[in-house]
Each structure stands twice: as C-alpha cells, then as structure tokens.
mmCIF file of C-alpha atoms in Angstrom:
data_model
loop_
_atom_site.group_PDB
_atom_site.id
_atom_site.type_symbol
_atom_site.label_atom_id
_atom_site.label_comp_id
_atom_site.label_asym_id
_atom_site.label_seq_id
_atom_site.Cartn_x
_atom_site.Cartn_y
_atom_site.Cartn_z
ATOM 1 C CA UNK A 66 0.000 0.000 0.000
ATOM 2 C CA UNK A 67 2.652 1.900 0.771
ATOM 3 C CA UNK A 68 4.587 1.831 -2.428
ATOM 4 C CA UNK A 69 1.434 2.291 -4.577
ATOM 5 C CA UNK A 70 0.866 5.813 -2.131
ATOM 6 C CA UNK A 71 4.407 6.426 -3.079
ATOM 7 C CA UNK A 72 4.101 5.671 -6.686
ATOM 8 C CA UNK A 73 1.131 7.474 -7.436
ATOM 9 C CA UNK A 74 1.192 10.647 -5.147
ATOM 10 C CA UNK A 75 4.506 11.342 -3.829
ATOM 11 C CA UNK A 76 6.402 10.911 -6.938
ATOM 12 C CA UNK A 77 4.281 12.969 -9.342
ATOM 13 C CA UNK A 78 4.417 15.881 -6.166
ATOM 14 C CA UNK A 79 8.301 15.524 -6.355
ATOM 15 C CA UNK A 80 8.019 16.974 -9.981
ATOM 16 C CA UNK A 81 5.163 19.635 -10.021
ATOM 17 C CA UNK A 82 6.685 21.181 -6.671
ATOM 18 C CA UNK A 83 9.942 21.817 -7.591
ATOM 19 C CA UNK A 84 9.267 22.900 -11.003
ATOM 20 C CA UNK A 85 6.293 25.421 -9.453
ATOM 21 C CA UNK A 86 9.126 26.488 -7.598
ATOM 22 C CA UNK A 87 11.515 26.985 -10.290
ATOM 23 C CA UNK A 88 8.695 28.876 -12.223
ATOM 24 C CA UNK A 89 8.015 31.459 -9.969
ATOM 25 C CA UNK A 90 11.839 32.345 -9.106
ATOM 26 C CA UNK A 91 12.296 32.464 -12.470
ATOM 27 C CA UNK A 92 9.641 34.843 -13.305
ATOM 28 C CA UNK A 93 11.934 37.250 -10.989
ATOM 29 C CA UNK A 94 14.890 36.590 -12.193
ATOM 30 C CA UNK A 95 13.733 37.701 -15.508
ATOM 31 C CA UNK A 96 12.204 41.097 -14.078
ATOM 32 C CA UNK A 97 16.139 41.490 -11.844
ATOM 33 C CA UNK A 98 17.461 41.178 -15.139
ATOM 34 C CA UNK A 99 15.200 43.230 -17.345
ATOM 35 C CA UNK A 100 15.443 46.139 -14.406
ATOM 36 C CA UNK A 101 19.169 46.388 -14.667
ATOM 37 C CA UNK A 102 19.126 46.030 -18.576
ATOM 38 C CA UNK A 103 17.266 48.883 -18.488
ATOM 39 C CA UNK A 104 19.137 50.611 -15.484
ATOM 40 C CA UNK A 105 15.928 50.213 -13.103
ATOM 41 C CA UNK A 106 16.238 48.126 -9.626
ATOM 42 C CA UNK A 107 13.205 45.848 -10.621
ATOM 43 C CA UNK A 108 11.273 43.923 -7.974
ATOM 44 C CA UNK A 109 13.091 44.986 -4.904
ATOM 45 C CA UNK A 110 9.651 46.016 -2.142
ATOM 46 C CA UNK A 111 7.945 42.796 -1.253
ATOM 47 C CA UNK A 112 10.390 40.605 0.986
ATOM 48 C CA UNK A 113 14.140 41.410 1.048
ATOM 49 C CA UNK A 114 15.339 41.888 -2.321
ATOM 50 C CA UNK A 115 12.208 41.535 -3.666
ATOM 51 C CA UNK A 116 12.234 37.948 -3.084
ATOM 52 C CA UNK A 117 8.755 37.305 -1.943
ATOM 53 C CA UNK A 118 7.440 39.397 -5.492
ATOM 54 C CA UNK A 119 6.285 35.783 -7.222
ATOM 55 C CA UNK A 120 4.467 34.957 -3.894
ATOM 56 C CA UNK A 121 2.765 38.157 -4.032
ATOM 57 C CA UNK A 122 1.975 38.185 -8.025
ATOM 58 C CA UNK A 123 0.451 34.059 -7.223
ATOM 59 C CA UNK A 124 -2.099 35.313 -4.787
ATOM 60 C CA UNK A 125 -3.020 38.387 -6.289
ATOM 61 C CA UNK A 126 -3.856 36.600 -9.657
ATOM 62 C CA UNK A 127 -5.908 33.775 -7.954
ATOM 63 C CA UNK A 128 -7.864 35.755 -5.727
ATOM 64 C CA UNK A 129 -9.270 37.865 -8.384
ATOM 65 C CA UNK A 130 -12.437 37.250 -9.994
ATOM 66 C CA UNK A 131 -11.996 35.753 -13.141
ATOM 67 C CA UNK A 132 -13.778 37.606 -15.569
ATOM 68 C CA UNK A 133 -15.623 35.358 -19.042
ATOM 69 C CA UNK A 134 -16.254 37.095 -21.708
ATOM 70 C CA UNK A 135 -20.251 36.324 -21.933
ATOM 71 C CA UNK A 136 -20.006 35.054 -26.282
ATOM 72 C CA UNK A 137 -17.401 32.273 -24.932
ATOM 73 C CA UNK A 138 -17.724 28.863 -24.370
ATOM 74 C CA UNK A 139 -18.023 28.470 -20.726
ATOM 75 C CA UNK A 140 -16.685 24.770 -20.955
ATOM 76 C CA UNK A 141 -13.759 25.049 -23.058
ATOM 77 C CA UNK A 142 -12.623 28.453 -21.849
ATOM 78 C CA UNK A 143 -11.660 27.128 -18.136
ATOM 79 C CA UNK A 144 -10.541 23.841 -19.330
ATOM 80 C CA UNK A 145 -7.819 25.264 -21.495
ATOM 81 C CA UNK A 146 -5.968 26.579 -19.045
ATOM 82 C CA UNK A 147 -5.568 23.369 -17.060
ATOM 83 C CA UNK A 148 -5.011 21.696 -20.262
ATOM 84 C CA UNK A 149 -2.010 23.719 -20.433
ATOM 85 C CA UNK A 150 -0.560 23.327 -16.821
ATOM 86 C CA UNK A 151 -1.126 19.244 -17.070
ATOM 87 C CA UNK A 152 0.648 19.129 -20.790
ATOM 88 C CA UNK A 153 3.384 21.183 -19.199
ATOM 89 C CA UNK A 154 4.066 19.324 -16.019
ATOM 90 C CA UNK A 155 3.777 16.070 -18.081
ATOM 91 C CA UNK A 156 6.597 16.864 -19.863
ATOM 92 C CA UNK A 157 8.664 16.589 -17.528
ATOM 93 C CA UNK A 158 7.986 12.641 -17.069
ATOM 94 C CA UNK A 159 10.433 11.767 -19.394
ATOM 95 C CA UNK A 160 13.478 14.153 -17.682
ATOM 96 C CA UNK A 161 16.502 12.233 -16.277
ATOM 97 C CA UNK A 162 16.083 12.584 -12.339
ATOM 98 C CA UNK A 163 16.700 10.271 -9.760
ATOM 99 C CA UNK A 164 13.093 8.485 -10.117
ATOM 100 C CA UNK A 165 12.019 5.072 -11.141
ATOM 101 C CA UNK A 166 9.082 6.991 -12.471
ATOM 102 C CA UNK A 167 11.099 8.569 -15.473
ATOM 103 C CA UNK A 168 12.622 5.322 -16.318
ATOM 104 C CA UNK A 169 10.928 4.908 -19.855
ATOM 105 C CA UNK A 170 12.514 2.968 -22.560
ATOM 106 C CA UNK A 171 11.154 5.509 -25.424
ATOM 107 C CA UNK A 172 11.682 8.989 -23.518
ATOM 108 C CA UNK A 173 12.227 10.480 -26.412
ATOM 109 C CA UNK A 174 9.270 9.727 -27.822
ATOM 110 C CA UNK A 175 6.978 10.518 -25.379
ATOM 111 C CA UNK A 176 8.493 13.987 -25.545
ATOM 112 C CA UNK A 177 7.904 14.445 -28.700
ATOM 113 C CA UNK A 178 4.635 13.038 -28.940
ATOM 114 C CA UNK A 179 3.535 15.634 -25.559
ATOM 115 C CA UNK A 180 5.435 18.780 -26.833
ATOM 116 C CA UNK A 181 3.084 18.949 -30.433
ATOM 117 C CA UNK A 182 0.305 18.865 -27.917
ATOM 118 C CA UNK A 183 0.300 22.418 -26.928
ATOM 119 C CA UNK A 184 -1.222 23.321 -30.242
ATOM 120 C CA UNK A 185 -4.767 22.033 -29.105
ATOM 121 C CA UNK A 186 -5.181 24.210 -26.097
ATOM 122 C CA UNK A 187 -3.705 27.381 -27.834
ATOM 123 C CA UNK A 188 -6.434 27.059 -30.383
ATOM 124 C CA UNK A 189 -8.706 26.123 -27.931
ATOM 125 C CA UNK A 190 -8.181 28.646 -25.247
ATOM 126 C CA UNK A 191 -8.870 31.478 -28.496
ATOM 127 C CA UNK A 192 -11.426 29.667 -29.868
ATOM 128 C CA UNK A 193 -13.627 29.435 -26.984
ATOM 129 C CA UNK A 194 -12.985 33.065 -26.265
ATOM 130 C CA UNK A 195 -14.796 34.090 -29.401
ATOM 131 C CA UNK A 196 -12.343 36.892 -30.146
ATOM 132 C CA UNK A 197 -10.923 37.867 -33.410
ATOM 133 C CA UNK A 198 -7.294 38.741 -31.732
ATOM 134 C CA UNK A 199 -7.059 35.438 -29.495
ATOM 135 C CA UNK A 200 -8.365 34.143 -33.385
ATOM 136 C CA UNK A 201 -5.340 35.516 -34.780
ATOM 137 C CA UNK A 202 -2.632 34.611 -32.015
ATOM 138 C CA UNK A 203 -3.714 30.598 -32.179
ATOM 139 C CA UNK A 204 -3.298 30.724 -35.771
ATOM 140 C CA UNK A 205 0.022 32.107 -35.515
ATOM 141 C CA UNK A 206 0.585 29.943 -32.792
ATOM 142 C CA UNK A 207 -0.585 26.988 -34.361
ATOM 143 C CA UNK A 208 1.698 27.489 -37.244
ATOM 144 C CA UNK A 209 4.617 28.861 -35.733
ATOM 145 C CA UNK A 210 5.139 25.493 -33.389
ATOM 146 C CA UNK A 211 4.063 23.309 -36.485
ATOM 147 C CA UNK A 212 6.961 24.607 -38.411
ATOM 148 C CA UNK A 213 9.666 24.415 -36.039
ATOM 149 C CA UNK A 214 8.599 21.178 -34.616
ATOM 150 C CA UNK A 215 10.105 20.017 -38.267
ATOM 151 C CA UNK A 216 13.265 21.367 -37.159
ATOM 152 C CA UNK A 217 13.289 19.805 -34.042
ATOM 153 C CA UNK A 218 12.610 16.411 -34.744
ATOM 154 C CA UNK A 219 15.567 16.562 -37.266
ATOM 155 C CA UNK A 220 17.793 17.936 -34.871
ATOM 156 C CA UNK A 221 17.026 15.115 -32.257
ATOM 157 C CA UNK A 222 16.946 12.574 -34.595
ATOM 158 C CA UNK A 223 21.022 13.512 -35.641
ATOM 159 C CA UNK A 224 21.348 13.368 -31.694
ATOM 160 C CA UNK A 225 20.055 10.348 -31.209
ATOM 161 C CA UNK A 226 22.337 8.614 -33.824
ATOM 162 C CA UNK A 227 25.292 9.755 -31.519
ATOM 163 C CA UNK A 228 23.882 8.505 -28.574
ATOM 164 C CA UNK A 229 22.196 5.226 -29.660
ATOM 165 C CA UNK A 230 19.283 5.568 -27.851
ATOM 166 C CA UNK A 231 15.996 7.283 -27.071
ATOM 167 C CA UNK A 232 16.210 7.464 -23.746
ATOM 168 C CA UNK A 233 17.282 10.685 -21.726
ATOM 169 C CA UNK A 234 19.331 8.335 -19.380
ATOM 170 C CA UNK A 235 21.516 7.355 -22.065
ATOM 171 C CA UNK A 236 22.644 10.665 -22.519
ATOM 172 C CA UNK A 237 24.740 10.748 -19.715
ATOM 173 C CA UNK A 238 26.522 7.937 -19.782
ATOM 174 C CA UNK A 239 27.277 8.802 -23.558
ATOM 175 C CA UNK A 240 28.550 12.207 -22.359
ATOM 176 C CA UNK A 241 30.956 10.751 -19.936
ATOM 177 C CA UNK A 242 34.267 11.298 -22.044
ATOM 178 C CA UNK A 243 33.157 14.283 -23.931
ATOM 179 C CA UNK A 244 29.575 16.649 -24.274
ATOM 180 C CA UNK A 245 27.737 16.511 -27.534
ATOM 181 C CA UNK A 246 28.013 20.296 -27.587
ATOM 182 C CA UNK A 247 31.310 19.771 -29.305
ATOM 183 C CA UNK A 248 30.995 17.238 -32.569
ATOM 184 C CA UNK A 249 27.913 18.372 -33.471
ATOM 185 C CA UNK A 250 28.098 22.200 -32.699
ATOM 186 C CA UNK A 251 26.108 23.557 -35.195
ATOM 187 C CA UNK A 252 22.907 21.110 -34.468
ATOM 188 C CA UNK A 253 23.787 22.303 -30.339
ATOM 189 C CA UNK A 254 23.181 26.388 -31.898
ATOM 190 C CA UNK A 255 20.405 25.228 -34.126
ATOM 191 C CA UNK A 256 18.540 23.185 -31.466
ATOM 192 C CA UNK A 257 18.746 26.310 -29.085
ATOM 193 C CA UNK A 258 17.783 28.633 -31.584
ATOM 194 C CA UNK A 259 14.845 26.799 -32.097
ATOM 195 C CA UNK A 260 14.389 26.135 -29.097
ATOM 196 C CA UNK A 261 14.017 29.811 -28.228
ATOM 197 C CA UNK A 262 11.914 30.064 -31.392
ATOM 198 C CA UNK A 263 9.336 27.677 -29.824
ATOM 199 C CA UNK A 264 9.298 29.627 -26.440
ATOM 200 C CA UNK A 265 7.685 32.463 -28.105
ATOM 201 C CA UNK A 266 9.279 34.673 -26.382
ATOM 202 C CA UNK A 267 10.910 37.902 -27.719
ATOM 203 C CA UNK A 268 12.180 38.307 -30.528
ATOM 204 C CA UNK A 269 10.085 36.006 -31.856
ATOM 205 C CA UNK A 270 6.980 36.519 -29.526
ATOM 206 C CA UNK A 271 4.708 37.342 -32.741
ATOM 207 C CA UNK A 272 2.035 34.663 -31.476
ATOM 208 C CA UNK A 273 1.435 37.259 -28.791
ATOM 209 C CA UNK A 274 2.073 40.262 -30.053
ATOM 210 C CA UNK A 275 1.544 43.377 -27.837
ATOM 211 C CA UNK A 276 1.434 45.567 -30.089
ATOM 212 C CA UNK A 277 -0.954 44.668 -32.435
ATOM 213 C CA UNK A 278 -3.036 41.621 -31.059
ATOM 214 C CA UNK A 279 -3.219 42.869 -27.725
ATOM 215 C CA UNK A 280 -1.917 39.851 -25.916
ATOM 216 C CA UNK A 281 -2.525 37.083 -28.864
ATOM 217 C CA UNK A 282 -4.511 33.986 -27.739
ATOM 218 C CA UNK A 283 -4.501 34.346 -23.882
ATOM 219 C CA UNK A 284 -6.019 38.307 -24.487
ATOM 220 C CA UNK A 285 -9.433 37.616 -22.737
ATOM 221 C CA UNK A 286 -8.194 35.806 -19.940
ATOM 222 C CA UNK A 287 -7.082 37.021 -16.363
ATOM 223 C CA UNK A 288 -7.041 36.126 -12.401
ATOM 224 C CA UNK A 289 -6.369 32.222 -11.982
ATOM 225 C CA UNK A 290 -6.808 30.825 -15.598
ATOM 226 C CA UNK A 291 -4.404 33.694 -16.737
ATOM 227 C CA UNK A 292 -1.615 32.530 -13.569
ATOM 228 C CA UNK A 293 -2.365 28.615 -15.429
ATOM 229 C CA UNK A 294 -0.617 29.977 -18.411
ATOM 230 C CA UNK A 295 1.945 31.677 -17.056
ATOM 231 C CA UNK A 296 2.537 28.963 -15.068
ATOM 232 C CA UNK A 297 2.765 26.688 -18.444
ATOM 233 C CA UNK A 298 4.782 28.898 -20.280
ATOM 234 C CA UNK A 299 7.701 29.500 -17.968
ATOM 235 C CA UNK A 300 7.516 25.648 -17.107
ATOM 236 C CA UNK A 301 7.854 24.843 -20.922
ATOM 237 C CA UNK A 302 10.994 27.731 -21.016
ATOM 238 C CA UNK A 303 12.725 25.227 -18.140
ATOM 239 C CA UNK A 304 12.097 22.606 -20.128
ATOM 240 C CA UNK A 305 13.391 23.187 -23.283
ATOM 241 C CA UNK A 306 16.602 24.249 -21.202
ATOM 242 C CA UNK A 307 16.892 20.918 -19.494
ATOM 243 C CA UNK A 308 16.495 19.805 -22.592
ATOM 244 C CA UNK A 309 18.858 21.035 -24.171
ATOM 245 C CA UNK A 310 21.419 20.299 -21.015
ATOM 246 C CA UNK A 311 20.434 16.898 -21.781
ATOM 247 C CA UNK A 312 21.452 16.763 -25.020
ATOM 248 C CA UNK A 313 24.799 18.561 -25.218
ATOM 249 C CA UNK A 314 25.591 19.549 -22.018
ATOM 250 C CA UNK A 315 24.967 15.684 -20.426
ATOM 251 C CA UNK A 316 26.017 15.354 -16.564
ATOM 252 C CA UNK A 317 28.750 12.600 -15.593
ATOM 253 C CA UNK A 318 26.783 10.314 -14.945
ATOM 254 C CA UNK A 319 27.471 8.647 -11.077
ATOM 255 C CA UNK A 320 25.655 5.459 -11.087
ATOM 256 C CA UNK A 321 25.585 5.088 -7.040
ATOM 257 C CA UNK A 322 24.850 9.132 -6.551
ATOM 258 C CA UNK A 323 21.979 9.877 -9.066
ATOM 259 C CA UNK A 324 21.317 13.168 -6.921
ATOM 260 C CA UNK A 325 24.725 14.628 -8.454
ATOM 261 C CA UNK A 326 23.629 13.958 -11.532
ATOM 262 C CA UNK A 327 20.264 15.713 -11.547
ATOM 263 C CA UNK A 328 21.617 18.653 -9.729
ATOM 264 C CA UNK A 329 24.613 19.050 -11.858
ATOM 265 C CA UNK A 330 22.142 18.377 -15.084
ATOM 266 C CA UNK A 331 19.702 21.545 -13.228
ATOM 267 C CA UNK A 332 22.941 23.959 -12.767
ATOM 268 C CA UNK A 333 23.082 23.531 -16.833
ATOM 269 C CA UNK A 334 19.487 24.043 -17.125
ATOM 270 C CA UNK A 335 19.592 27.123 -14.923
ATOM 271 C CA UNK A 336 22.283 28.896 -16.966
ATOM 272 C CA UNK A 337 20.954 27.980 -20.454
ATOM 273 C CA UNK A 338 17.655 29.822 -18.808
ATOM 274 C CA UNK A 339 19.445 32.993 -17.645
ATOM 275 C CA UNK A 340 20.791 33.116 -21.303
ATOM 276 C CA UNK A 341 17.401 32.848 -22.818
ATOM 277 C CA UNK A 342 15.831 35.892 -20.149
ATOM 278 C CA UNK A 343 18.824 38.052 -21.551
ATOM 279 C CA UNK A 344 17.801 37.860 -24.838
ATOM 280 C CA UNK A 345 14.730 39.222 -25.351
ATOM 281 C CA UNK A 346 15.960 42.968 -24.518
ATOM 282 C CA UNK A 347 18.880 42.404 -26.593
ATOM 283 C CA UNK A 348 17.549 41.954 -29.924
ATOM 284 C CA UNK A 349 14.537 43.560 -31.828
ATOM 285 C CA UNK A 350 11.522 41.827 -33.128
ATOM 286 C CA UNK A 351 10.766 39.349 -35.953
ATOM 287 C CA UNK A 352 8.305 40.040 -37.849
ATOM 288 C CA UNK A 353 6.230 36.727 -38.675
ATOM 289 C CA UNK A 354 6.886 36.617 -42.362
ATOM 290 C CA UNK A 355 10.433 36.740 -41.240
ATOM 291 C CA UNK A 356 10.190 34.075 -38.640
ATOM 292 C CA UNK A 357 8.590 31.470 -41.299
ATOM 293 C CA UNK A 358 11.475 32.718 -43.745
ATOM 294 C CA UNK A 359 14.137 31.724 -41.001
ATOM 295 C CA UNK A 360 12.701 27.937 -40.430
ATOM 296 C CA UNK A 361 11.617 27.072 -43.681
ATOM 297 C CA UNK A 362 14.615 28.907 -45.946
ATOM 298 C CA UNK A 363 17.229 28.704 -43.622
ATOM 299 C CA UNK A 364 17.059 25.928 -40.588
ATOM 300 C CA UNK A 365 15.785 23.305 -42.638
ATOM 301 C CA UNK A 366 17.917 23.441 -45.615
ATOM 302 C CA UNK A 367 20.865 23.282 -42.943
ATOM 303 C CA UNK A 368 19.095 20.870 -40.767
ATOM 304 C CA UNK A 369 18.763 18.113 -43.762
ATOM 305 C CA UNK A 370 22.445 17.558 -44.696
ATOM 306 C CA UNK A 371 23.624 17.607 -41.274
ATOM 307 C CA UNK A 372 21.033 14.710 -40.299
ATOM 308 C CA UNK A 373 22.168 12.919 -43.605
ATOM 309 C CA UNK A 374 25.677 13.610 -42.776
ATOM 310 C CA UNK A 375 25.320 11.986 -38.811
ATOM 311 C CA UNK A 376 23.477 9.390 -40.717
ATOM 312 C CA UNK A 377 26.285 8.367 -42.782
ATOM 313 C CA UNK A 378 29.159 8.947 -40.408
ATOM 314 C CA UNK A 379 28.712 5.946 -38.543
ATOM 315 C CA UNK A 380 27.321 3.687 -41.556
ATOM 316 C CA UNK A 381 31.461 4.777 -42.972
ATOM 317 C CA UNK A 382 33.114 4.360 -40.013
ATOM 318 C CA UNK A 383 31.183 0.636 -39.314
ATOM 319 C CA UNK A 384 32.395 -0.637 -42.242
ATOM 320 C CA UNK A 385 36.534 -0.070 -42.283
ATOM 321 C CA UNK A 386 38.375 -2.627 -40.913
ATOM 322 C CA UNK A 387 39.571 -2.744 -36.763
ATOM 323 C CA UNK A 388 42.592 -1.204 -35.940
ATOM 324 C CA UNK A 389 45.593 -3.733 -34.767
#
C-alpha cells in the first residue's frame, strides 16, 4: 500500500513542486534582469530583495475574480488553461532525475509526442474566447510550433544517432568522455535557436504580439486561468533548457549518486535559462513573415544535410576494418 501511495502521489508531487518552484523564481529573475538592462532596480519592495514578489503576483492573480467574456464557451474556456498546466508538467515525465518513475525505454518519444500537444489548447483557449485577436494569435501559434517542430525532430533525430538511444538516461553515460556540444556544434546552436523560437518569447513573440493583437490567444483571460498559463509557459521555457542540457551539455553520470547527476544536469538548465531571459531585450523583433522565412529557408535546408551527414558517419566508419 505503501509503495502504490508512493508511486502514485509522492512521486508525481516531487516533480510539479519543484518545477512550481523553479517557475516562480524564475519569473523574478527575468524582471532582476530586465530592471538592470534597463538601469531600473526591478522587484526589490515585497520581501528582502524583492524575493517574496512571485508569492505576491500568485495570490493576487488567484484571488481575483476571473472575468468570461459572456459570447465564450463556458466549458472550453476554463478547461484550457488546465489543459495547459497538465501538458506542461507532463513533460517533464520523461526528464533524467533520480526516479524510477522517469525510467521509460522511449523517452524520447513521449516527448515528442507531448510537446506537439500544446497546439490544441492554444487554439482552444482562443477559440472558446470568441475573439478575433485570441483568433489571430492561435493561428500564428498553431503554425509557428508546427513549423519548427520540423526542425526539431531533425535535430534530435542527428542526436540520437550519436547517442544510440531514445532514452534521456543514455545521454549521460554517452557524455561521460566528452559533451555533444562539441561534434555536433552547429545542431547544439540550431537546437537552441529553435528552441528559443518555440518559447515564443521575444524576438520572436509574434504569437502574442503586444502591439498589435493585444496579448494574442490568452487576451481575454485574467485572475487564476491567466496565472495557469503563465505557469505553463515559464515551465515549458525550463524545459526546453533541461532539454537542451540533456542533449549537449549531459552530466557525468554517477551510477551510485543519481542526486549529483540531476543537480549538476539543473545547474546547466539554470544557466541555459538565464541566457534565454537576456535575450529578449537584446535583440529587436521578428516580424512573422520573417520568422517562417528563417525555419523554412534557412534551418531546414541546414538541418537536412547535417542529419544525412550523422546518418552516414557511422554507416562509414562501421564498415573499415579494426585497428591492430
């Protein structure tokens, strides 16, 4: 009884607690930065150093009345929202840690299959708000992930010829000698470009876009659903950072101290998310024509020969003769 309490309650809280945690610190770490980008202190009245700020935000969006626009579909508007949170913390199944949970033969696979999920509550969530600039943002959306999903797939496919096997586990032990971030460099800057791409954040945050749709799909919500998203979206950002630590930046792995392991595999993931909250101020805005120019024009013609050529490395190299 005991192990199935374990199993089914206390494991799945080991992952959503953590990462809940890592959200909100993150969402200040973002506004620290910003602030001194822009020469401004940032969040710095709530708690000492401002470190209390997410708590603060959290309540203040969930005890406010969330307001439906009356032409929406009651149903589907407040479902999307959790929709989003449960994709997102499911996501995070597949990640390395020190769990018998996450032990899946076909991690890779799963991720995959979860991450082109998104899609349906984006559309959903602007569908069932019956508003021509949510409308707009989930098309966007919708077609911005599509395309870049393309990109990703070949990317992790080239990946997963050097390691030899779908599962994140694998990756460390493969990275024992030396990190994938070196052989295949160029797939390690593509995949984080990407990456970045898929975050839509800015510069390429054209799903949303302030300026002229408002707030894109999410526009008509606020109070509790609106924290969901947030939630969602800055628990996707981690991910695609541990991700990518995964990949190219694998931990030693220490077969009789998994612990290490995960928290040397986090202090990657960490970094890699600093990176991505520093560029948004730093660059200027796609516009979208331009960001389906970049995938379709530029990543994937670069993203084909380099999967052929990881392909047919190891087919060459099989077939010469062993070295006396």
């Amino acid at each position: 009884m005991l192990n199935i309490l374990m199993t089914h309650l206390i494991n799945p809280l080991a992952y959503i607690v953590p990462v809940l945690l890592a959200v909100a610190f993150m969402s200040l770490i973002e506004r620290k930065v910003l602030g001194y980008i822009q020469l401004r202190k940032g969040p710095n009245l709530v708690g000492p150093y401002g470190l209390l700020q997410p708590i603060g935000d959290g309540v203040k969006l969930f005890i406010k009345e969330p307001v439906r626009p009356s032409s929406s579909s009651p149903l589907l508007f407040l479902a999307t929202p959790k929709l989003a949170l449960t994709l997102a913390m499911s996501l995070w199944a597949p990640m390395p840690m020190p769990h018998p949970l996450t032990d899946l033969n076909m991690g890779f696979l799963l991720f995959l299959a979860l991450s082109s999920l998104p899609v349906y509550w984006i559309l959903g969530s602007a569908w069932a708000s019956n508003s021509k600039y949510a409308l707009i943002g989930a098309l966007r959306a919708v077609a911005h992930t599509t395309s870049y999903e393309v990109t990703l797939g070949l990317i992790l496919l080239s990946v997963i010829i050097f390691s030899g096997g779908y599962t994140l586990q694998t990756f460390n032990i493969t990275e024992e000698s030396i990190w994938l971030l070196i052989p295949p460099s160029p797939l390690a800057a593509l995949w984080y470009h990407t990456t970045l791409a898929e975050s839509n954040r800015a510069p390429f945050d054209e799903t949303e876009g302030e300026s002229e749709l408002v707030s894109g799909f999410n526009v008509e919500y606020a109070g509790g659903p609106f924290a969901l998203f947030f939630l969602a979206e800055y628990a996707n950002i981690l991910l695609i950072n541990t991700v990518w630590a995964v990949l190219f930046l694998g931990a030693s792995h220490i077969p009789n101290f998994p612990e290490l392991t995960t928290i040397n595999l986090m202090h990657n993931a960490a970094l890699l998310s600093i990176l991505l909250v520093w560029v948004p101020p730093s660059y200027p805005g796609f516009r979208y024509d331009q960001l389906m120019h970049e995938v379709w024009k530029n990543f994937l013609p670069l993203t084909l020969p380099l999967v052929l050529w990881h392909t047919a490395l190891p087919i060459a190299l099989a077939g010469l003769p062993p070295q006396r």
